[in-house]
Short mmCIF file of C-alpha atoms in Angstrom, two decimals:
data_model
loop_
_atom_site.label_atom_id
_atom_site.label_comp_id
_atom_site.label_asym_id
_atom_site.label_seq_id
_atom_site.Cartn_x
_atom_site.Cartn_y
_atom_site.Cartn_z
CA UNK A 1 0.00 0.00 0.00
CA UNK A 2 3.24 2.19 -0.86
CA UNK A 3 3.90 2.39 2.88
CA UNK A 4 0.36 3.57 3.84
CA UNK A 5 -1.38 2.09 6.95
CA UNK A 6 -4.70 0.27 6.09
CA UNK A 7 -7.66 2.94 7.00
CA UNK A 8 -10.15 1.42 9.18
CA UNK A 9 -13.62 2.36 9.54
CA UNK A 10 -16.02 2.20 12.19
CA UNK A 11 -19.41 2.14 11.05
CA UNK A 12 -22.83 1.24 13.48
CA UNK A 13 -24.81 0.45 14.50
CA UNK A 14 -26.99 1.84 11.69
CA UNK A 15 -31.02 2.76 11.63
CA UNK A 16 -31.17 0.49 8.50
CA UNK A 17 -29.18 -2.09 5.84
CA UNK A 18 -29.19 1.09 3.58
CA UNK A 19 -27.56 3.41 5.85
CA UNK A 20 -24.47 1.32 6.38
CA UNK A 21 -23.91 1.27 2.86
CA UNK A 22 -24.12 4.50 2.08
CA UNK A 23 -21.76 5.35 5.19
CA UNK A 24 -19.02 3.24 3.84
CA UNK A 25 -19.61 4.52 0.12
CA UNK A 26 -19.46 8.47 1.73
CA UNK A 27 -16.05 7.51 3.58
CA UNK A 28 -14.86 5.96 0.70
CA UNK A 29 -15.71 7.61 -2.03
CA UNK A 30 -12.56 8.33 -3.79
CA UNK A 31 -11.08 5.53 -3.35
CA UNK A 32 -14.04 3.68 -4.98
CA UNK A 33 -14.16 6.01 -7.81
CA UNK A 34 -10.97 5.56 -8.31
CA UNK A 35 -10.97 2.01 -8.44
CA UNK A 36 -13.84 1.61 -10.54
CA UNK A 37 -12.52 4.53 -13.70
CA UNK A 38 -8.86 2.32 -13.22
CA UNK A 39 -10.70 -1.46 -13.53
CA UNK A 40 -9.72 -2.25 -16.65
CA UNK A 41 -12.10 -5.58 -16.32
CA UNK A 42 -15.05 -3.59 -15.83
CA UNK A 43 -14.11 -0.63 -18.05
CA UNK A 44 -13.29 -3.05 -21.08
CA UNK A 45 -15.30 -6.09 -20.41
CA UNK A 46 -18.15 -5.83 -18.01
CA UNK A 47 -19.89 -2.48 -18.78
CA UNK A 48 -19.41 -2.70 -22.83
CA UNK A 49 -21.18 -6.34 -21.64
CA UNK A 50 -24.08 -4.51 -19.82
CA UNK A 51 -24.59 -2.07 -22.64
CA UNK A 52 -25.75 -5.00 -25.02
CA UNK A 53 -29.36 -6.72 -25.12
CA UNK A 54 -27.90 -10.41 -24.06
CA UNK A 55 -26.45 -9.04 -21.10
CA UNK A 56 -30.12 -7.42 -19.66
CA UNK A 57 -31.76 -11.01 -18.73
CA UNK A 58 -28.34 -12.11 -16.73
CA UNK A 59 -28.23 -8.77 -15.01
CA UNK A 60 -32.35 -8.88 -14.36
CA UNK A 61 -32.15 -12.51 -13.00
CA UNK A 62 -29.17 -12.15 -10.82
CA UNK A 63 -30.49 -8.98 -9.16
CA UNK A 64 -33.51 -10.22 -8.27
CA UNK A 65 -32.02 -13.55 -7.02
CA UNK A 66 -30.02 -11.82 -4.87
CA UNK A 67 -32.44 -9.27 -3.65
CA UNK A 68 -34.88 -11.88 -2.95
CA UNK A 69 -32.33 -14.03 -0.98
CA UNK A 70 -30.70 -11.36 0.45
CA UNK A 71 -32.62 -8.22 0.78
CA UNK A 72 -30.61 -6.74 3.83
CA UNK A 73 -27.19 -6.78 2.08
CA UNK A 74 -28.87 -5.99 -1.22
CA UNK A 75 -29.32 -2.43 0.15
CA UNK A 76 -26.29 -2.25 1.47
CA UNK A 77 -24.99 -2.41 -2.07
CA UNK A 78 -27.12 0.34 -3.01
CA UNK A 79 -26.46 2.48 0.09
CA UNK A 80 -22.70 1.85 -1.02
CA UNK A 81 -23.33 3.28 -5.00
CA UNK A 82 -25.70 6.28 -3.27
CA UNK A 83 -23.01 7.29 -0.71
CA UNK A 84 -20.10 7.35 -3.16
CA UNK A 85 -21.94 8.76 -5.35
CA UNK A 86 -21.15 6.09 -8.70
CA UNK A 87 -23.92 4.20 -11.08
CA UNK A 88 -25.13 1.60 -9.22
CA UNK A 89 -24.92 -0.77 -12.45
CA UNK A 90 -21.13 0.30 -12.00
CA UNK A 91 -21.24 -1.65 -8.33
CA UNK A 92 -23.30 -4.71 -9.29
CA UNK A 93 -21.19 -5.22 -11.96
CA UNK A 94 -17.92 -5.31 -9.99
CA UNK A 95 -19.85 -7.62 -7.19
CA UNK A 96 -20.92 -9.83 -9.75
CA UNK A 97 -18.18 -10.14 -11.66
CA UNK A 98 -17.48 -13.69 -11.41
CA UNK A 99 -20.51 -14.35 -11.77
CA UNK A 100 -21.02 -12.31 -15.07
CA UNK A 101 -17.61 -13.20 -17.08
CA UNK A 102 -17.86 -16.56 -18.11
CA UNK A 103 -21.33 -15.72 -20.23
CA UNK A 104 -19.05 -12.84 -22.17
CA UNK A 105 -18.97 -14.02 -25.78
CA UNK A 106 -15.00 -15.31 -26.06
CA UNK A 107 -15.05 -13.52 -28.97
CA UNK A 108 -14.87 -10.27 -27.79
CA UNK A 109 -12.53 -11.18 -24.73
CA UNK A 110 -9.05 -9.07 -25.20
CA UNK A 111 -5.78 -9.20 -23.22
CA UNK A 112 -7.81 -7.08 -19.75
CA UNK A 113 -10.12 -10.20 -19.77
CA UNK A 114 -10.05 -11.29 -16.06
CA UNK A 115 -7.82 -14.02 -14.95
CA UNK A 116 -7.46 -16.47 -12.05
CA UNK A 117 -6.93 -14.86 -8.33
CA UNK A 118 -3.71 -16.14 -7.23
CA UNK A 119 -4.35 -16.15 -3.31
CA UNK A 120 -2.81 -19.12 -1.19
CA UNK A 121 -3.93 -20.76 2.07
CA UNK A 122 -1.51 -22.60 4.73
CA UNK A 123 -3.36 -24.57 7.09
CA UNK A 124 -2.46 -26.12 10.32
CA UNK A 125 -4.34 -27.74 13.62
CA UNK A 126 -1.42 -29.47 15.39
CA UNK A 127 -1.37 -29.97 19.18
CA UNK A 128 1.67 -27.63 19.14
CA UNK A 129 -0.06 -24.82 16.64
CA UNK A 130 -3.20 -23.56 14.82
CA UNK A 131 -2.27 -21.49 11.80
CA UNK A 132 -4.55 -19.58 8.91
CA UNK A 133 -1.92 -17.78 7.13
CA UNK A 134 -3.31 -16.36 3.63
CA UNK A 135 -2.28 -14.10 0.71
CA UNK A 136 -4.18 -11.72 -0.99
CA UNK A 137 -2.88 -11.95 -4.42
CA UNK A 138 -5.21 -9.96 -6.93
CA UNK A 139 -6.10 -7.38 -9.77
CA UNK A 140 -3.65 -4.58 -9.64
CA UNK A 141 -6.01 -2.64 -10.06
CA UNK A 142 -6.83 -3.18 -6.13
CA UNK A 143 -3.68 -1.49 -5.38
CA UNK A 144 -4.31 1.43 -3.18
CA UNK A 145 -8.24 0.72 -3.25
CA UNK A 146 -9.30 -1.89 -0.38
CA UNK A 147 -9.85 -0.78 2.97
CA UNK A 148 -10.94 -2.17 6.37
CA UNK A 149 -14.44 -2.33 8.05
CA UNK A 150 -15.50 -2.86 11.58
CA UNK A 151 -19.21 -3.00 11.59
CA UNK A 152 -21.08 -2.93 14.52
CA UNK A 153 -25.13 -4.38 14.05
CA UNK A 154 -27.87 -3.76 16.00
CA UNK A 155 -27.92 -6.93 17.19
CA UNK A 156 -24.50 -6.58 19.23
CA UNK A 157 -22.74 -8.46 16.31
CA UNK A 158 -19.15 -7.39 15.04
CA UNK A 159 -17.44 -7.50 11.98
CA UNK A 160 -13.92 -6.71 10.86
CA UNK A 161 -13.81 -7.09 6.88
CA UNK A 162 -10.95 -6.02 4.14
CA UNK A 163 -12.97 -4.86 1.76
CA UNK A 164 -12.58 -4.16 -1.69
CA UNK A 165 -13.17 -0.39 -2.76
CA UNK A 166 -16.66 -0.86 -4.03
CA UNK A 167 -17.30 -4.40 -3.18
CA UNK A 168 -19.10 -5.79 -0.36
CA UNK A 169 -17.64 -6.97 2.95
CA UNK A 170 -15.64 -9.22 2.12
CA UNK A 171 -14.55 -10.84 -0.58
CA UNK A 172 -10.85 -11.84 1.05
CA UNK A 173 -11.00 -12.16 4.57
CA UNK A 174 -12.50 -11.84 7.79
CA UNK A 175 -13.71 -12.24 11.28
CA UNK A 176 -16.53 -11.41 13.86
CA UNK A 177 -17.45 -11.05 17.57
CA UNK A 178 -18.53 -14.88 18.05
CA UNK A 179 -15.00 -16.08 17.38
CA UNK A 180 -15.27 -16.67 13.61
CA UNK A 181 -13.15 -15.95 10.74
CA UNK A 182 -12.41 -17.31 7.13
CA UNK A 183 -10.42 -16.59 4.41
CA UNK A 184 -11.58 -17.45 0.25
CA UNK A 185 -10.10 -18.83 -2.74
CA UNK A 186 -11.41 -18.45 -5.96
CA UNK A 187 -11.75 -21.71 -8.04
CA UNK A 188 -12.30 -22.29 -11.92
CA UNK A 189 -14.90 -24.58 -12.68
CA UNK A 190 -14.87 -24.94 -16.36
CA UNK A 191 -18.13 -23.48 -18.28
CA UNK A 192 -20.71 -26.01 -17.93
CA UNK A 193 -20.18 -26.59 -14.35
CA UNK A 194 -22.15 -22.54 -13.83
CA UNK A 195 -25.36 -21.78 -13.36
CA UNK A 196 -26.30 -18.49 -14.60
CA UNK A 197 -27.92 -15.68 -11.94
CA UNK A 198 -27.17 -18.43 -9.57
CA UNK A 199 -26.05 -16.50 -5.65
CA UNK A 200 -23.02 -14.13 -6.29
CA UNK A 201 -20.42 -15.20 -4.23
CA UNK A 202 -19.46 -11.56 -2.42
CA UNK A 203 -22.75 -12.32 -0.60
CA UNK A 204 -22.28 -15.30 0.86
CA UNK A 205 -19.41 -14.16 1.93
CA UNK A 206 -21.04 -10.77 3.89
CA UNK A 207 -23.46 -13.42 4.93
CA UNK A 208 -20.45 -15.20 6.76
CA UNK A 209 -19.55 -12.44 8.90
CA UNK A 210 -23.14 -12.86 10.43
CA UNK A 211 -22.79 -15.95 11.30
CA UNK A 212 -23.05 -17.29 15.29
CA UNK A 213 -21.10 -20.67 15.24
CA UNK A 214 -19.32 -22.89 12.75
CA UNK A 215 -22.44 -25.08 12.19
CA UNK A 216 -24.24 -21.69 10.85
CA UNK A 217 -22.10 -20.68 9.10
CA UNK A 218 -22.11 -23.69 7.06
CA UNK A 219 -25.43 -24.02 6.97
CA UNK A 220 -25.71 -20.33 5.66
CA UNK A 221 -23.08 -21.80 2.50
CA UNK A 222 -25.32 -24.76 1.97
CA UNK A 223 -28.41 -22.96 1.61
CA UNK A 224 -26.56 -20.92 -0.92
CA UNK A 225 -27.79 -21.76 -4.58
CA UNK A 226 -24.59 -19.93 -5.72
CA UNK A 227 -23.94 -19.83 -9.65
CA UNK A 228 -19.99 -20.34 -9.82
CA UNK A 229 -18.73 -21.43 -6.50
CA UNK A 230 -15.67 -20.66 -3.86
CA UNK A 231 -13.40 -22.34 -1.33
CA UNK A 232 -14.09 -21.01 2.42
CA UNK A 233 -11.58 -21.34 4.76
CA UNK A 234 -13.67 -21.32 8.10
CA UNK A 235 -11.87 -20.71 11.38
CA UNK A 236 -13.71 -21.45 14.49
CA UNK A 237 -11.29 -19.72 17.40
CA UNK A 238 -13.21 -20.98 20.62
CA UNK A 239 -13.08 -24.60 19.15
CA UNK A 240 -9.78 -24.48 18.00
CA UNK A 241 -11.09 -25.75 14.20
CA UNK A 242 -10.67 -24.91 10.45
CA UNK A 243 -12.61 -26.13 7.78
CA UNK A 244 -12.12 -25.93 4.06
CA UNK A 245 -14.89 -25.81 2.59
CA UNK A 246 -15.17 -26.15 -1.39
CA UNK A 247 -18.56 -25.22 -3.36
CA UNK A 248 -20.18 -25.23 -6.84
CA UNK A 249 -22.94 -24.73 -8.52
CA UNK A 250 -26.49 -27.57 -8.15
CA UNK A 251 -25.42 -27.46 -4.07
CA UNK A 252 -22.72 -29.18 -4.25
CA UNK A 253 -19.97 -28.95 -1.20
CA UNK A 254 -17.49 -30.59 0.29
CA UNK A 255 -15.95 -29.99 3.70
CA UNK A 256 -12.52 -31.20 5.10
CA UNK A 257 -11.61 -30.43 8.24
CA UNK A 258 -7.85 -29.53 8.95
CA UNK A 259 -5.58 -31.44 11.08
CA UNK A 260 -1.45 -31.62 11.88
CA UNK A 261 -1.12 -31.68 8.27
CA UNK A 262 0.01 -28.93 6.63
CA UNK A 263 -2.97 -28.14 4.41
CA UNK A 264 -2.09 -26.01 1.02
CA UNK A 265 -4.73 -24.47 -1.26
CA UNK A 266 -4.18 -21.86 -4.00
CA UNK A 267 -7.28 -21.41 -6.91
CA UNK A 268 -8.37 -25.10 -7.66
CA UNK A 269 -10.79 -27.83 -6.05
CA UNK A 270 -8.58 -30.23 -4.39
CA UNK A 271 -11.42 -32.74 -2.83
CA UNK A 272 -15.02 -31.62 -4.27
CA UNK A 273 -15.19 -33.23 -7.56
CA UNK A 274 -15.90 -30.69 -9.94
CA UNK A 275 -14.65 -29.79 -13.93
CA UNK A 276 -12.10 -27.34 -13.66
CA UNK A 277 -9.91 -25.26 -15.88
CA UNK A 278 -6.43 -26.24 -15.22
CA UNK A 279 -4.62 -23.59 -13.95
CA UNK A 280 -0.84 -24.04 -14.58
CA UNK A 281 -0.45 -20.90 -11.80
CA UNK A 282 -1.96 -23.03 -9.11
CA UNK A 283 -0.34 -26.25 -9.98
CA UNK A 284 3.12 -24.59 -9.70
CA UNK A 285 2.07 -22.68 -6.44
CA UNK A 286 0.77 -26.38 -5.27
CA UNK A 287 3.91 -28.36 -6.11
CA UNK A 288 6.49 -25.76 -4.60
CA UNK A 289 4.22 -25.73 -1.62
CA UNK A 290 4.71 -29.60 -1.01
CA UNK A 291 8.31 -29.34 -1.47
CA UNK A 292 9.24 -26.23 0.80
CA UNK A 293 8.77 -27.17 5.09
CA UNK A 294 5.44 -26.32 6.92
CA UNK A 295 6.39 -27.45 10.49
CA UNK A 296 6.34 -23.68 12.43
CA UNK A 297 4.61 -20.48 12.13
CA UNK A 298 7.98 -19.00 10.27
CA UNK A 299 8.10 -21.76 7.75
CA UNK A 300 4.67 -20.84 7.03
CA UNK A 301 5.59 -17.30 6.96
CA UNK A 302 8.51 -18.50 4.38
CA UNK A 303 6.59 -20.46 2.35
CA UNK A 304 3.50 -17.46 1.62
CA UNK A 305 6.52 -15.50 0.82
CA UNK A 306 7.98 -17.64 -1.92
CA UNK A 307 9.04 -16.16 -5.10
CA UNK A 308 11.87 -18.97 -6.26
CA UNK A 309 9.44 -19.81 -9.02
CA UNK A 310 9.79 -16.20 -11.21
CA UNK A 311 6.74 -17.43 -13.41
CA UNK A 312 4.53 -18.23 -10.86
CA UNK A 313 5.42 -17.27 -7.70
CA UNK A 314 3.14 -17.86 -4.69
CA UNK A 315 3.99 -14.51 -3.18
CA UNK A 316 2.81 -11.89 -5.82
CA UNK A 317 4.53 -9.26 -6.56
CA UNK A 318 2.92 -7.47 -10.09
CA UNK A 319 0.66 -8.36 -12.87
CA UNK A 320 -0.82 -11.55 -12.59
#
């Protein structure tokens, strides 16, 4: 962040869904705006997308799914596009992005077309050591435009999110008041394995830092009908537990619980069984992970700083 301190913000407890929105779009107004006129994805891609007449019944469908399953953090979104003052087509279509990109003719794809995330997990639940270390490797475009939020509800609930200028809380990381946290990793599940206007994955994901216990929190991914799916990396810190969880489209999901085994993921299903893109990136990251040690906090450390591969490094350091 060029040697700039993460800002956090404080925000609740708010009269309404709307209102918290539009507090965090308000504080962070520039930085969205910036983000959004430098995202060469939705500049080049998404909104020349929107502007045609197959994008409207994608857009149509996947609002209203989401509105009807989640109404609370629906206005949220559109508190965030009021209080920063953007188009709010400009904020669904960065929330929905993975959600919107695969059904972009190939065609008229160029070199900005998005590619896969390159963040990496080390897991660990030892009798010596629990460990959820994670990298957030993604767009440059982020650079200079994600922030933090601490959200207080009404309900006595807390949240602490990085957020992505823009984006709802949180498509990365985070953790809440009842002990929870988890960290995501994108996965590529190859074009017939998505279900268009399906449940965007940046709200499940705000829906996790809601949740009371590990059991609801699963329960809130299951109940998900999502269209492309994610891997959730739930850590429960009163139990001393961390799940991976990995999800796709037709409710499917697979959970492995961590153990003294050093547990690696980067941006590919490793046990739900699902058609995937292969993704040399992540099969590099994977194979120097297995060869480099695991067996203390600064191995870990080490290892999510890696750059011996110069191709694919796991730690990145520029374009992807």
């Amino acid at each position: 962040m060029e040697g700039k301190l993460l800002e956090m913000f404080e925000v609740g407890p708010c009269e309404d869904d709307y209102q918290l929105g539009f507090l965090i779009g308000q504080r962070f107004c520039n930085q969205i705006r910036s983000r959004l006129a430098g995202d060469l994805i939705l500049q080049k891609q998404l909104l020349p997308f929107a502007r045609t007449p197959h994008a409207q019944p994608l857009l149509k469908a996947l609002s209203e799914t989401n509105q009807k399953k989640f109404p609370r953090y629906w206005a949220e979104l559109l508190g965030t596009a009021d209080g920063s003052g953007v188009p709010v087509l400009d904020i669904i279509l960065v929330n929905f992005r993975k959600e919107i990109l695969p059904f972009i003719s190939k065609t008229t794809m160029n070199s900005n077309a998005d590619t896969t995330d390159d963040c990496s997990d080390v897991l660990i639940v030892s009798d010596s050591m629990a460990v959820a270390a994670h990298n957030e490797d993604a767009n440059v475009s982020l650079v200079g435009h994600t922030y933090l939020i601490k959200g207080k509800l009404s309900n006595g609930l807390s949240f602490i999110a990085y957020t992505y200028a823009g984006e709802l809380p949180s498509c990365a990381f985070g953790l809440n008041s009842q002990g929870l946290a988890f960290t995501l990793n994108s996965v590529p599940p190859v074009e017939d394995e998505i279900v268009p206007a399906g449940i965007g994955r940046n709200f499940v994901s705000r829906d996790l830092l809601e949740a009371t216990s590990t059991a609801d929190a699963l329960a809130r991914i299951r109940s998900s009908e999502v269209s492309v799916g994610h891997s959730y990396n739930l850590i429960d810190i009163q139990k001393r537990m961390i799940l991976n969880v990995e999800t796709a489209s037709r409710s499917r999901v697979s959970v492995h619980e961590v153990g003294a085994t050093p547990f690696f993921h980067a941006n590919m299903y490793l046990h739900l069984q699902v058609q995937q893109v292969h993704d040399e990136n992540s099969i590099s990251r994977q194979k120097r992970a297995a060869f480099l040690p695991q067996g203390s906090k600064t191995d870990v450390l080490s290892l999510l700083g890696d750059t011996e591969d110069t191709k694919y490094p796991i730690y990145m350091t520029g374009k992807n």
